Amino acid sequence: MNQAEVLDFQVMRESVTSASNLMKVFANTDRLLLLCKLSQHELCVSELEEMLDIRQPTLSQQLTVLRDEGLVATRRDGKRIYYSISSVPAMAVLQVLYQQFCLSEKPDSNQNALI
């Protein structure tokens, strides 16, 4: 094995770890709903609570996870805190999820998966 292959494997390992961590965040339905809504535009906490029917304690907990993972940014306007997506990789994954699961034309369930 040459040095380029070893380096590539190390880069791959680091990339896989990052991707796995992102997928763990996406694996929670409340967080995924929040990210889907925030992918459309910036929203404040009260708007998110009303739109998604996620109660305040759960909403705060999940927004903290998203903030800690660097997926969302905050902006304060008076007493309101607005959230928006700040992660390019998260937005890219959301776009793929939207195309695969949210568009009106669903893929044929008999199609074989690519992976």
Short mmCIF file of C-alpha atoms in Angstrom, two decimals:
data_model
loop_
_atom_site.label_atom_id
_atom_site.label_comp_id
_atom_site.label_asym_id
_atom_site.label_seq_id
_atom_site.Cartn_x
_atom_site.Cartn_y
_atom_site.Cartn_z
CA MET A 1 0.00 0.00 0.00
CA ASN A 2 1.48 3.37 -0.95
CA GLN A 3 1.35 6.56 1.11
CA ALA A 4 -1.41 8.11 -1.06
CA GLU A 5 -3.73 5.16 -0.32
CA VAL A 6 -3.05 5.46 3.43
CA LEU A 7 -3.74 9.19 3.34
CA ASP A 8 -6.93 8.69 1.36
CA PHE A 9 -8.11 6.09 3.88
CA GLN A 10 -7.48 8.50 6.78
CA VAL A 11 -9.42 11.25 4.99
CA MET A 12 -12.19 8.75 4.31
CA ARG A 13 -12.30 7.67 7.96
CA GLU A 14 -12.59 11.30 9.10
CA SER A 15 -15.28 11.99 6.50
CA VAL A 16 -17.25 8.90 7.51
CA THR A 17 -17.12 9.99 11.14
CA SER A 18 -18.43 13.45 10.24
CA ALA A 19 -21.17 11.97 8.06
CA SER A 20 -22.15 9.50 10.78
CA ASN A 21 -22.42 12.29 13.34
CA LEU A 22 -24.64 14.28 10.99
CA MET A 23 -26.88 11.26 10.41
CA LYS A 24 -27.25 10.78 14.18
CA VAL A 25 -28.64 14.31 14.43
CA PHE A 26 -31.03 13.62 11.53
CA ALA A 27 -32.22 10.38 13.15
CA ASN A 28 -34.48 12.21 15.62
CA THR A 29 -37.90 13.04 14.13
CA ASP A 30 -38.29 16.34 16.03
CA ARG A 31 -34.86 17.54 14.93
CA LEU A 32 -35.53 16.48 11.34
CA LEU A 33 -38.82 18.39 11.34
CA LEU A 34 -37.06 21.46 12.71
CA LEU A 35 -34.36 21.27 10.07
CA CYS A 36 -36.91 20.76 7.28
CA LYS A 37 -38.83 23.85 8.37
CA LEU A 38 -35.67 25.92 8.83
CA SER A 39 -34.48 24.89 5.37
CA GLN A 40 -37.30 27.06 4.00
CA HIS A 41 -36.46 30.23 5.97
CA GLU A 42 -35.44 31.68 9.30
CA LEU A 43 -37.98 31.24 12.11
CA CYS A 44 -38.27 32.21 15.76
CA VAL A 45 -38.89 29.72 18.56
CA SER A 46 -42.58 30.60 18.98
CA GLU A 47 -43.19 30.16 15.24
CA LEU A 48 -41.48 26.77 15.28
CA GLU A 49 -43.49 25.68 18.31
CA GLU A 50 -46.78 26.64 16.67
CA MET A 51 -46.01 25.25 13.20
CA LEU A 52 -44.55 21.93 14.30
CA ASP A 53 -46.59 21.27 17.45
CA ILE A 54 -43.43 20.56 19.42
CA ARG A 55 -43.79 21.71 23.02
CA GLN A 56 -41.35 24.20 24.51
CA PRO A 57 -39.19 21.85 26.64
CA THR A 58 -38.65 19.42 23.77
CA LEU A 59 -38.19 22.24 21.27
CA SER A 60 -35.54 23.92 23.42
CA GLN A 61 -33.72 20.64 23.94
CA GLN A 62 -33.65 19.81 20.23
CA LEU A 63 -32.63 23.33 19.19
CA THR A 64 -29.75 23.10 21.69
CA VAL A 65 -28.56 19.88 20.05
CA LEU A 66 -28.74 21.50 16.59
CA ARG A 67 -26.85 24.55 17.86
CA ASP A 68 -24.20 22.45 19.64
CA GLU A 69 -23.66 20.40 16.48
CA GLY A 70 -23.19 23.59 14.44
CA LEU A 71 -26.19 22.97 12.18
CA VAL A 72 -28.12 26.13 13.06
CA ALA A 73 -27.25 29.73 13.80
CA THR A 74 -29.18 32.16 15.98
CA ARG A 75 -30.04 35.82 15.70
CA ARG A 76 -31.67 37.90 18.44
CA ASP A 77 -34.23 40.57 17.64
CA GLY A 78 -35.49 42.07 20.87
CA LYS A 79 -36.91 39.22 22.93
CA ARG A 80 -37.12 36.82 20.01
CA ILE A 81 -34.41 34.37 18.96
CA TYR A 82 -34.44 33.40 15.31
CA TYR A 83 -32.93 30.19 13.99
CA SER A 84 -31.58 29.40 10.53
CA ILE A 85 -29.57 26.56 9.02
CA SER A 86 -25.85 27.32 9.01
CA SER A 87 -24.48 23.98 7.79
CA VAL A 88 -23.91 23.47 4.07
CA PRO A 89 -23.71 19.65 4.44
CA ALA A 90 -26.96 19.60 6.45
CA MET A 91 -28.73 21.66 3.78
CA ALA A 92 -27.42 19.34 1.05
CA VAL A 93 -28.76 16.27 2.91
CA LEU A 94 -32.10 18.02 3.45
CA GLN A 95 -32.37 18.67 -0.28
CA VAL A 96 -31.80 14.99 -1.05
CA LEU A 97 -34.32 13.94 1.61
CA TYR A 98 -36.86 16.37 0.17
CA GLN A 99 -36.36 15.00 -3.34
CA GLN A 100 -36.61 11.39 -2.21
CA PHE A 101 -39.42 11.59 0.34
CA CYS A 102 -41.43 14.80 -0.04
CA LEU A 103 -42.05 15.35 -3.73
CA SER A 104 -45.44 14.25 -5.00
CA GLU A 105 -43.93 11.67 -7.35
CA LYS A 106 -42.77 8.84 -5.14
CA PRO A 107 -40.22 6.40 -6.54
CA ASP A 108 -41.49 2.98 -7.46
CA SER A 109 -41.24 0.81 -4.34
CA ASN A 110 -40.10 -2.10 -6.52
CA GLN A 111 -36.95 -0.27 -7.63
CA ASN A 112 -33.73 -1.64 -6.22
CA ALA A 113 -31.75 0.59 -3.91
CA LEU A 114 -28.49 1.94 -5.24
CA ILE A 115 -26.60 0.84 -2.15
#
